[in-house]
Short mmCIF file of C-alpha atoms and ligand atoms in Angstrom, two decimals:
data_model
loop_
_atom_site.label_atom_id
_atom_site.label_comp_id
_atom_site.label_asym_id
_atom_site.label_seq_id
_atom_site.Cartn_x
_atom_site.Cartn_y
_atom_site.Cartn_z
CA MET A 1 8.12 14.83 -14.04
CA VAL A 2 6.38 13.54 -17.13
CA VAL A 3 7.62 10.43 -18.90
CA GLN A 4 6.42 9.58 -22.37
CA TYR A 5 7.68 6.65 -24.36
CA LYS A 6 8.69 7.68 -27.85
CA CYS A 7 9.38 5.15 -30.55
CA PRO A 8 13.11 5.28 -31.39
CA ASN A 9 12.24 4.36 -35.00
CA CYS A 10 9.53 6.80 -35.90
CA GLY A 11 8.99 9.07 -32.91
CA ALA A 12 5.35 8.07 -32.35
CA ASP A 13 3.96 7.37 -28.88
CA MET A 14 4.43 3.88 -27.56
CA ALA A 15 2.12 2.10 -25.15
CA TYR A 16 2.11 -1.15 -23.23
CA ASP A 17 0.59 -3.90 -25.35
CA SER A 18 -1.22 -6.51 -23.28
CA THR A 19 -1.06 -9.13 -26.04
CA SER A 20 2.69 -9.15 -26.58
CA GLY A 21 3.62 -7.94 -23.11
CA MET A 22 5.91 -5.38 -24.70
CA LEU A 23 6.07 -1.66 -25.24
CA HIS A 24 4.54 -1.27 -28.67
CA CYS A 25 4.49 1.40 -31.37
CA ASP A 26 1.23 1.39 -33.32
CA SER A 27 2.70 3.48 -36.03
CA CYS A 28 5.65 1.34 -37.20
CA GLY A 29 5.08 -1.86 -35.24
CA ARG A 30 8.25 -1.72 -33.15
CA ASN A 31 8.24 -3.74 -29.91
CA ASP A 32 10.55 -3.22 -26.96
CA SER A 33 10.93 -5.58 -24.06
CA ILE A 34 9.99 -4.02 -20.73
CA GLU A 35 12.46 -6.06 -18.71
CA SER A 36 15.17 -4.00 -20.40
CA PHE A 37 13.99 -0.91 -18.56
CA GLN A 38 15.80 -0.73 -15.29
CA LYS A 39 15.56 1.45 -12.23
CA ALA A 40 11.85 1.94 -12.56
CA GLY A 41 10.54 5.02 -10.88
CA SER A 42 13.90 6.75 -10.81
CA GLY A 43 13.22 8.58 -14.00
CA THR A 44 16.47 7.35 -15.48
CA ASP A 45 14.97 4.68 -17.61
CA SER A 46 13.25 6.74 -20.21
CA LYS A 47 13.43 9.49 -22.65
CA THR A 48 12.20 12.63 -21.06
CA GLU A 49 13.67 15.54 -22.93
CA THR A 50 13.99 15.65 -26.67
CA GLY A 51 11.60 12.84 -27.41
CA THR A 52 13.32 11.21 -30.36
CA ASP A 53 16.46 9.49 -29.08
CA SER A 54 16.49 5.91 -27.99
CA PHE A 55 15.53 5.51 -24.33
CA HIS A 56 18.14 2.77 -23.99
CA SER A 57 21.04 5.16 -24.29
CA HIS A 58 23.51 4.90 -21.42
CA GLU A 59 24.73 8.44 -21.84
CA GLU A 60 21.23 9.52 -21.23
CA HIS A 61 21.18 7.70 -17.89
CA HIS A 62 24.12 9.70 -16.63
CA LYS A 63 22.71 12.94 -17.85
CA GLU A 64 19.44 12.32 -16.10
CA LYS A 65 21.13 11.24 -12.88
CA ASP A 66 23.14 14.42 -12.59
CA ARG A 67 20.12 16.57 -12.90
CA ASP A 68 18.54 17.80 -9.74
CA PHE A 69 15.07 16.35 -9.59
CA HIS A 70 12.38 18.22 -7.84
CA SER A 71 11.09 16.03 -5.05
CA TYR A 72 7.39 15.47 -4.83
CA ASP A 73 5.39 16.85 -1.97
CA GLU A 74 2.07 15.10 -1.38
CA ASN A 75 0.06 18.23 -0.80
CA GLU A 76 1.47 20.14 -3.66
CA THR A 77 -0.71 20.61 -6.69
CA ALA A 78 1.52 19.76 -9.56
CA GLU A 79 0.77 20.90 -13.05
CA TYR A 80 1.92 18.60 -15.80
CA HIS A 81 2.22 19.27 -19.47
CA CYS A 82 2.17 16.84 -22.36
CA LYS A 83 5.57 16.75 -24.04
CA ASN A 84 3.96 16.20 -27.43
CA CYS A 85 1.50 19.01 -27.62
CA GLY A 86 2.01 21.05 -24.46
CA ALA A 87 -1.54 20.53 -23.23
CA VAL A 88 -2.17 20.59 -19.48
CA LEU A 89 -2.74 17.04 -18.29
CA ILE A 90 -5.91 16.42 -16.37
CA THR A 91 -4.88 14.68 -13.18
CA ASP A 92 -6.07 14.59 -9.65
CA LYS A 93 -3.51 14.32 -6.89
CA ASN A 94 -3.56 10.52 -6.94
CA THR A 95 -3.00 9.99 -10.63
CA THR A 96 0.28 8.32 -11.57
CA ALA A 97 -0.43 7.55 -15.22
CA THR A 98 -2.91 9.01 -17.66
CA THR A 99 -3.49 9.88 -21.29
CA CYS A 100 -3.20 13.31 -22.85
CA SER A 101 -6.72 14.58 -23.62
CA PHE A 102 -5.57 16.24 -26.79
CA CYS A 103 -3.05 14.02 -28.53
CA GLY A 104 -3.82 10.71 -26.82
CA ALA A 105 -0.25 10.04 -25.72
CA GLY A 106 0.27 7.77 -22.74
CA VAL A 107 1.85 9.73 -19.93
CA VAL A 108 3.50 8.46 -16.77
CA LEU A 109 4.03 10.82 -13.83
CA ALA A 110 7.37 9.57 -12.60
CA ASP A 111 7.68 11.74 -9.51
CA ARG A 112 4.58 10.11 -8.08
CA LEU A 113 6.10 6.67 -8.57
CA SER A 114 9.37 7.17 -6.78
CA GLY A 115 10.67 6.81 -3.23
CA SER A 116 8.05 5.37 -0.88
CA MET A 117 5.54 5.74 -3.70
CA LYS A 118 7.37 3.32 -5.92
CA PRO A 119 5.42 0.10 -6.42
CA ALA A 120 7.35 -3.12 -5.85
CA LYS A 121 5.43 -5.23 -8.34
CA VAL A 122 2.77 -5.04 -11.01
CA ILE A 123 0.49 -7.52 -12.76
CA PRO A 124 0.32 -6.20 -16.33
CA PHE A 125 -2.92 -6.21 -18.31
CA THR A 126 -3.46 -9.40 -20.30
CA ILE A 127 -6.87 -8.37 -21.61
CA ASN A 128 -6.93 -5.52 -24.09
CA LYS A 129 -9.54 -2.82 -24.47
CA GLN A 130 -11.32 -4.47 -27.38
CA GLN A 131 -11.55 -7.79 -25.55
CA ALA A 132 -12.85 -6.01 -22.48
CA GLN A 133 -15.54 -4.25 -24.52
CA GLU A 134 -16.60 -7.47 -26.24
CA ALA A 135 -16.74 -9.32 -22.94
CA PHE A 136 -18.90 -6.62 -21.38
CA LYS A 137 -21.31 -6.70 -24.31
CA LYS A 138 -21.56 -10.47 -24.18
CA TRP A 139 -22.06 -10.43 -20.47
CA CYS A 140 -24.86 -7.88 -20.78
CA LYS A 141 -26.59 -9.90 -23.49
CA LYS A 142 -26.84 -12.84 -21.15
CA GLY A 143 -29.48 -10.80 -19.37
CA LEU A 144 -27.65 -10.86 -16.12
CA LEU A 145 -28.47 -7.23 -15.72
CA THR A 146 -31.74 -5.72 -14.72
CA PRO A 147 -33.68 -3.71 -15.65
CA LYS A 148 -34.11 -4.81 -19.24
CA GLY A 149 -32.36 -2.70 -21.84
CA PHE A 150 -29.89 -1.47 -19.33
CA MET A 151 -26.90 -2.11 -21.54
CA THR A 152 -28.44 -2.19 -25.01
CA ALA A 153 -27.92 1.32 -26.27
CA ASN A 154 -24.63 3.10 -26.75
CA ARG A 155 -24.55 4.23 -23.20
CA ILE A 156 -21.03 3.33 -22.28
CA LYS A 157 -19.55 6.62 -21.13
CA SER A 158 -16.04 5.39 -20.84
CA ILE A 159 -14.01 2.25 -20.62
CA SER A 160 -10.71 2.66 -18.88
CA GLY A 161 -7.82 0.40 -18.08
CA LEU A 162 -6.80 1.28 -14.56
CA TYR A 163 -3.97 0.06 -12.38
CA VAL A 164 -5.35 -0.02 -8.85
CA PRO A 165 -2.93 0.26 -5.93
CA PHE A 166 -2.92 -2.67 -3.53
CA TRP A 167 -0.95 -3.88 -0.58
CA LEU A 168 -0.02 -7.54 -0.65
CA TYR A 169 0.62 -8.79 2.86
CA ASP A 170 2.57 -11.76 4.07
CA LEU A 171 1.03 -12.60 7.41
CA ASN A 172 1.63 -15.00 10.25
CA GLY A 173 -1.39 -16.20 12.18
CA GLN A 174 -1.06 -17.95 15.51
CA GLY A 175 -4.04 -19.50 17.18
CA GLU A 176 -4.61 -21.24 20.46
CA ALA A 177 -7.89 -22.81 21.45
CA ASP A 178 -9.05 -24.64 24.50
CA ALA A 179 -12.40 -26.37 24.25
CA THR A 180 -14.63 -28.80 26.03
CA CYS A 181 -16.27 -31.22 23.63
CA THR A 182 -18.80 -33.93 24.11
CA ARG A 183 -19.81 -37.12 22.41
CA VAL A 184 -23.31 -38.28 23.09
CA ARG A 185 -24.50 -41.83 22.55
CA THR A 186 -28.01 -43.10 23.19
CA TYR A 187 -28.89 -46.74 23.37
CA PRO A 188 -31.80 -48.84 24.59
CA GLN A 189 -31.37 -51.31 27.38
CA GLY A 190 -34.29 -53.16 28.84
CA ASP A 191 -37.18 -50.77 29.30
CA TYR A 192 -34.95 -47.71 29.21
CA ILE A 193 -33.14 -45.53 26.72
CA TYR A 194 -29.77 -44.50 28.08
CA THR A 195 -27.90 -41.38 27.14
CA GLU A 196 -24.17 -41.49 27.64
CA THR A 197 -22.22 -38.25 27.45
CA SER A 198 -18.42 -38.36 27.26
CA TYR A 199 -16.44 -35.21 27.91
CA TYR A 200 -13.17 -34.35 26.19
CA HIS A 201 -10.70 -31.62 26.81
CA VAL A 202 -9.43 -30.40 23.42
CA TYR A 203 -6.43 -28.15 22.93
CA ARG A 204 -5.12 -26.81 19.65
CA GLN A 205 -2.18 -24.62 18.82
CA VAL A 206 -1.65 -23.59 15.22
CA ASN A 207 0.97 -21.51 13.44
CA LEU A 208 0.01 -20.57 9.91
CA ASN A 209 1.55 -18.37 7.24
CA TYR A 210 -0.52 -16.58 4.65
CA LEU A 211 1.21 -15.12 1.64
CA LYS A 212 0.05 -12.28 -0.58
CA VAL A 213 -3.21 -11.35 1.09
CA PRO A 214 -4.48 -8.34 -0.89
CA ALA A 215 -6.10 -5.11 0.28
CA ASP A 216 -6.94 -2.30 -2.10
CA ALA A 217 -5.23 0.91 -1.12
CA SER A 218 -7.24 3.40 -3.14
CA GLU A 219 -9.78 5.60 -1.47
CA LYS A 220 -11.99 5.79 -4.56
CA MET A 221 -12.23 2.12 -5.26
CA ASN A 222 -14.99 0.32 -3.46
CA ASP A 223 -13.47 -2.33 -1.21
CA GLU A 224 -16.25 -4.80 -1.80
CA LEU A 225 -15.96 -4.41 -5.57
CA MET A 226 -12.23 -4.99 -5.44
CA ASP A 227 -12.63 -8.03 -3.20
CA LYS A 228 -15.05 -9.51 -5.72
CA LEU A 229 -12.57 -9.08 -8.56
CA GLU A 230 -10.25 -11.52 -6.86
CA PRO A 231 -8.50 -13.79 -7.36
CA TYR A 232 -5.50 -12.42 -9.19
CA HIS A 233 -2.79 -14.91 -10.09
CA TYR A 234 0.25 -13.66 -8.28
CA ASN A 235 2.70 -15.85 -10.13
CA ASP A 236 2.39 -13.28 -12.93
CA LEU A 237 3.67 -10.46 -10.73
CA LYS A 238 6.47 -8.58 -12.42
CA ASP A 239 9.00 -6.22 -10.94
CA PHE A 240 7.60 -2.75 -11.38
CA ASN A 241 8.67 -0.82 -14.44
CA MET A 242 7.10 2.41 -15.56
CA PRO A 243 6.49 1.40 -19.20
CA TYR A 244 3.81 -1.05 -18.01
CA LEU A 245 1.69 2.01 -17.26
CA ALA A 246 2.10 3.63 -20.67
CA GLY A 247 -1.32 4.11 -22.21
CA TYR A 248 -3.27 3.24 -19.04
CA LEU A 249 -4.54 5.09 -16.03
CA ALA A 250 -2.90 4.50 -12.70
CA GLU A 251 -3.31 5.73 -9.16
CA LYS A 252 -1.04 5.88 -6.19
CA TYR A 253 -2.08 4.53 -2.81
CA ASN A 254 -4.05 6.65 -0.35
CA TYR A 255 -3.60 4.30 2.59
CA ASP A 256 -0.34 2.82 3.76
CA ASP A 257 0.06 -0.80 4.83
CA LYS A 258 -0.26 0.02 8.55
CA THR A 259 -3.58 1.78 8.01
CA LEU A 260 -5.03 -1.12 6.05
CA PHE A 261 -3.68 -3.80 8.33
CA SER A 262 -6.93 -4.19 10.26
CA ARG A 263 -8.69 -5.22 7.04
CA VAL A 264 -6.38 -8.14 6.36
CA GLU A 265 -6.12 -8.89 10.07
CA ASP A 266 -9.89 -9.49 10.21
CA ARG A 267 -9.74 -11.60 7.12
CA VAL A 268 -6.88 -13.79 8.29
CA THR A 269 -8.31 -14.09 11.81
CA ASP A 270 -11.33 -15.70 10.15
CA PHE A 271 -9.07 -18.04 8.18
CA VAL A 272 -7.23 -19.15 11.33
CA ASP A 273 -10.50 -19.57 13.19
CA THR A 274 -11.95 -21.70 10.38
CA TYR A 275 -8.81 -23.79 10.33
CA ILE A 276 -8.94 -24.44 14.07
CA LYS A 277 -12.59 -25.47 13.78
CA SER A 278 -11.74 -27.83 10.93
CA THR A 279 -9.31 -29.71 13.17
CA ILE A 280 -11.91 -30.35 15.85
CA GLY A 281 -14.29 -32.88 14.36
CA GLY A 282 -16.42 -35.81 15.39
CA TYR A 283 -17.90 -34.30 18.52
CA THR A 284 -21.56 -33.71 19.30
CA THR A 285 -20.89 -30.33 20.90
CA THR A 286 -17.89 -28.04 21.11
CA SER A 287 -17.69 -25.19 23.55
CA TYR A 288 -14.63 -22.99 23.64
CA ASN A 289 -13.26 -22.06 27.04
CA GLN A 290 -10.63 -19.90 25.51
CA LYS A 291 -9.52 -18.91 22.06
CA ASN A 292 -6.76 -16.52 21.06
CA ILE A 293 -5.80 -15.59 17.55
CA ARG A 294 -2.97 -13.22 16.78
CA VAL A 295 -2.09 -12.00 13.31
CA LYS A 296 1.24 -10.35 12.59
CA GLU A 297 2.45 -8.55 9.51
CA GLN A 298 5.65 -10.05 8.14
CA GLN A 299 5.89 -7.96 5.00
CA ALA A 300 3.74 -5.80 2.76
CA ASP A 301 4.41 -4.99 -0.88
CA TYR A 302 2.91 -2.09 -2.79
CA VAL A 303 1.63 -3.52 -6.07
CA LEU A 304 -0.53 -2.39 -8.99
CA LEU A 305 -3.30 -4.68 -10.25
CA PRO A 306 -5.13 -4.26 -13.57
CA VAL A 307 -8.86 -3.45 -13.74
CA TRP A 308 -11.06 -2.48 -16.65
CA MET A 309 -13.73 -0.03 -15.53
CA VAL A 310 -16.84 0.63 -17.57
CA CYS A 311 -18.85 3.66 -16.67
CA TYR A 312 -22.38 3.43 -17.90
CA ASP A 313 -25.10 6.03 -18.07
CA TYR A 314 -28.63 4.90 -17.37
CA LYS A 315 -31.61 7.04 -16.34
CA GLN A 316 -29.47 10.00 -15.36
CA SER A 317 -27.35 8.00 -12.99
CA GLU A 318 -24.02 6.40 -13.52
CA HIS A 319 -23.36 2.73 -13.04
CA THR A 320 -20.02 1.09 -12.97
CA PHE A 321 -18.88 -2.36 -13.90
CA ALA A 322 -15.45 -3.73 -13.46
CA MET A 323 -13.39 -6.53 -14.92
CA ASN A 324 -10.27 -8.18 -13.64
CA GLY A 325 -7.72 -7.10 -16.28
CA GLN A 326 -5.78 -10.33 -15.83
CA THR A 327 -8.45 -13.04 -15.67
CA GLY A 328 -11.48 -11.36 -17.30
CA LYS A 329 -13.73 -11.91 -14.29
CA ILE A 330 -16.57 -9.37 -14.38
CA VAL A 331 -18.24 -7.78 -11.42
CA GLY A 332 -21.45 -5.89 -11.99
CA LYS A 333 -24.06 -4.07 -10.00
CA PRO A 334 -21.70 -3.59 -7.12
CA PRO A 335 -22.84 -1.55 -4.15
CA LEU A 336 -20.66 1.33 -5.22
CA SER A 337 -20.17 4.62 -3.58
CA VAL A 338 -21.75 6.55 -6.44
CA GLY A 339 -20.46 9.96 -5.44
CA LYS A 340 -16.88 8.84 -5.18
CA MET A 341 -17.00 6.94 -8.44
CA ALA A 342 -18.50 9.90 -10.25
CA ALA A 343 -15.76 12.13 -8.93
CA TRP A 344 -13.18 9.67 -10.05
CA PHE A 345 -14.57 9.38 -13.54
CA THR A 346 -14.88 13.08 -14.12
CA GLY A 347 -11.43 13.63 -12.69
CA ILE A 348 -9.42 10.92 -14.38
CA SER A 349 -11.38 9.63 -17.31
CA ALA A 350 -12.36 12.97 -18.72
CA GLY A 351 -9.17 12.93 -20.73
CA VAL A 352 -9.73 9.50 -22.15
CA PHE A 353 -13.31 10.20 -23.01
CA ALA A 354 -12.39 13.37 -24.81
CA VAL A 355 -9.83 11.51 -26.90
CA LEU A 356 -12.26 8.78 -27.80
CA LYS A 357 -14.77 11.35 -28.84
CA ILE A 358 -12.29 12.99 -31.16
CA ILE A 359 -11.36 9.65 -32.70
CA ALA A 360 -15.01 8.78 -33.14
CA VAL A 361 -15.66 12.04 -34.93
CA LEU A 362 -12.71 11.55 -37.24
CA THR A 363 -13.66 8.02 -38.16
CA GLY A 364 -17.40 8.55 -38.07
CA GLY A 365 -17.73 5.58 -35.77
CA PRO A 366 -19.87 5.22 -32.66
CA ILE A 367 -18.69 6.80 -29.45
CA LEU A 368 -17.58 4.06 -27.18
ZN1 ZN B 1 7.44 3.57 -34.32
ZN1 ZN B 2 -0.60 15.75 -25.87
#
């Protein structure tokens, strides 16, 4: 099911505006608060049929509820059409939000955001496309990139705002360590130098809670790249609402929280280990007789985090740079899986690129 946000004033397409944090109409300037959209993911919170009525209408809610919605099957290839112009939307099976290649409307695929696929929370973009572009240009000018001239020409193939699926885990880590430590003292006495070794039996038991440990749940995104984009500030997490995705790209998760658990388990095991070590100080040597660390999942939330992706063409190969869409932190030259990224960009960004091209032709501006 396709959801498009139409301006109740003028009927133009609305999109999430990262500056105001509201759903915004470019055409007449109307802003709508996103908190007023309830029941995200159920498809009842938006205008889906005639495209011109207010999406706040209560009557509409009942109408939508009574309708029998087709439930989404993961393996099914769904074909979606833009409600503005009827064009087929270019999506791969993981896309949950995209832009119509022909008319540029932001499109949210509601059936892929419902049930177990409904995100619990989202951090909305705070950095807009123009700011992202400027920041990338500035960053490249600093000469942080090699080889020289890498980012000088108009080689940016696409710049896309993407919501990446993550699991945020609350974890409990319990550690128990039993060690034999020594303190060694040397001192001269008479003609001799004495070495005195004292032995200590050290025991530690720790119980630690770690909140909101992230793991990226998208197959296409490089784990290392996503780890480098951290930290996100989780106090800005909002309850998920579909209008946040309007005008952006979004993906659903490929891996569930159980599958990704080992990633955060390893990470938190290291944290617990480091903590235990930090409590055993002042000894000359420490040798562990026994150490057990157990990490348990308390809770995991499916969340969407904002990333600006820049795809850049250089010497017949594609390079990708990413920016944290909340903090502006840039990660470049990551050891990306080139094949996967290329597939992703041709699959999802083709639409966006096509639109930008059309705009550029109309305005005579450079293709960015
Ligand atoms: Zn309007
Ligand atoms: Zn369209």
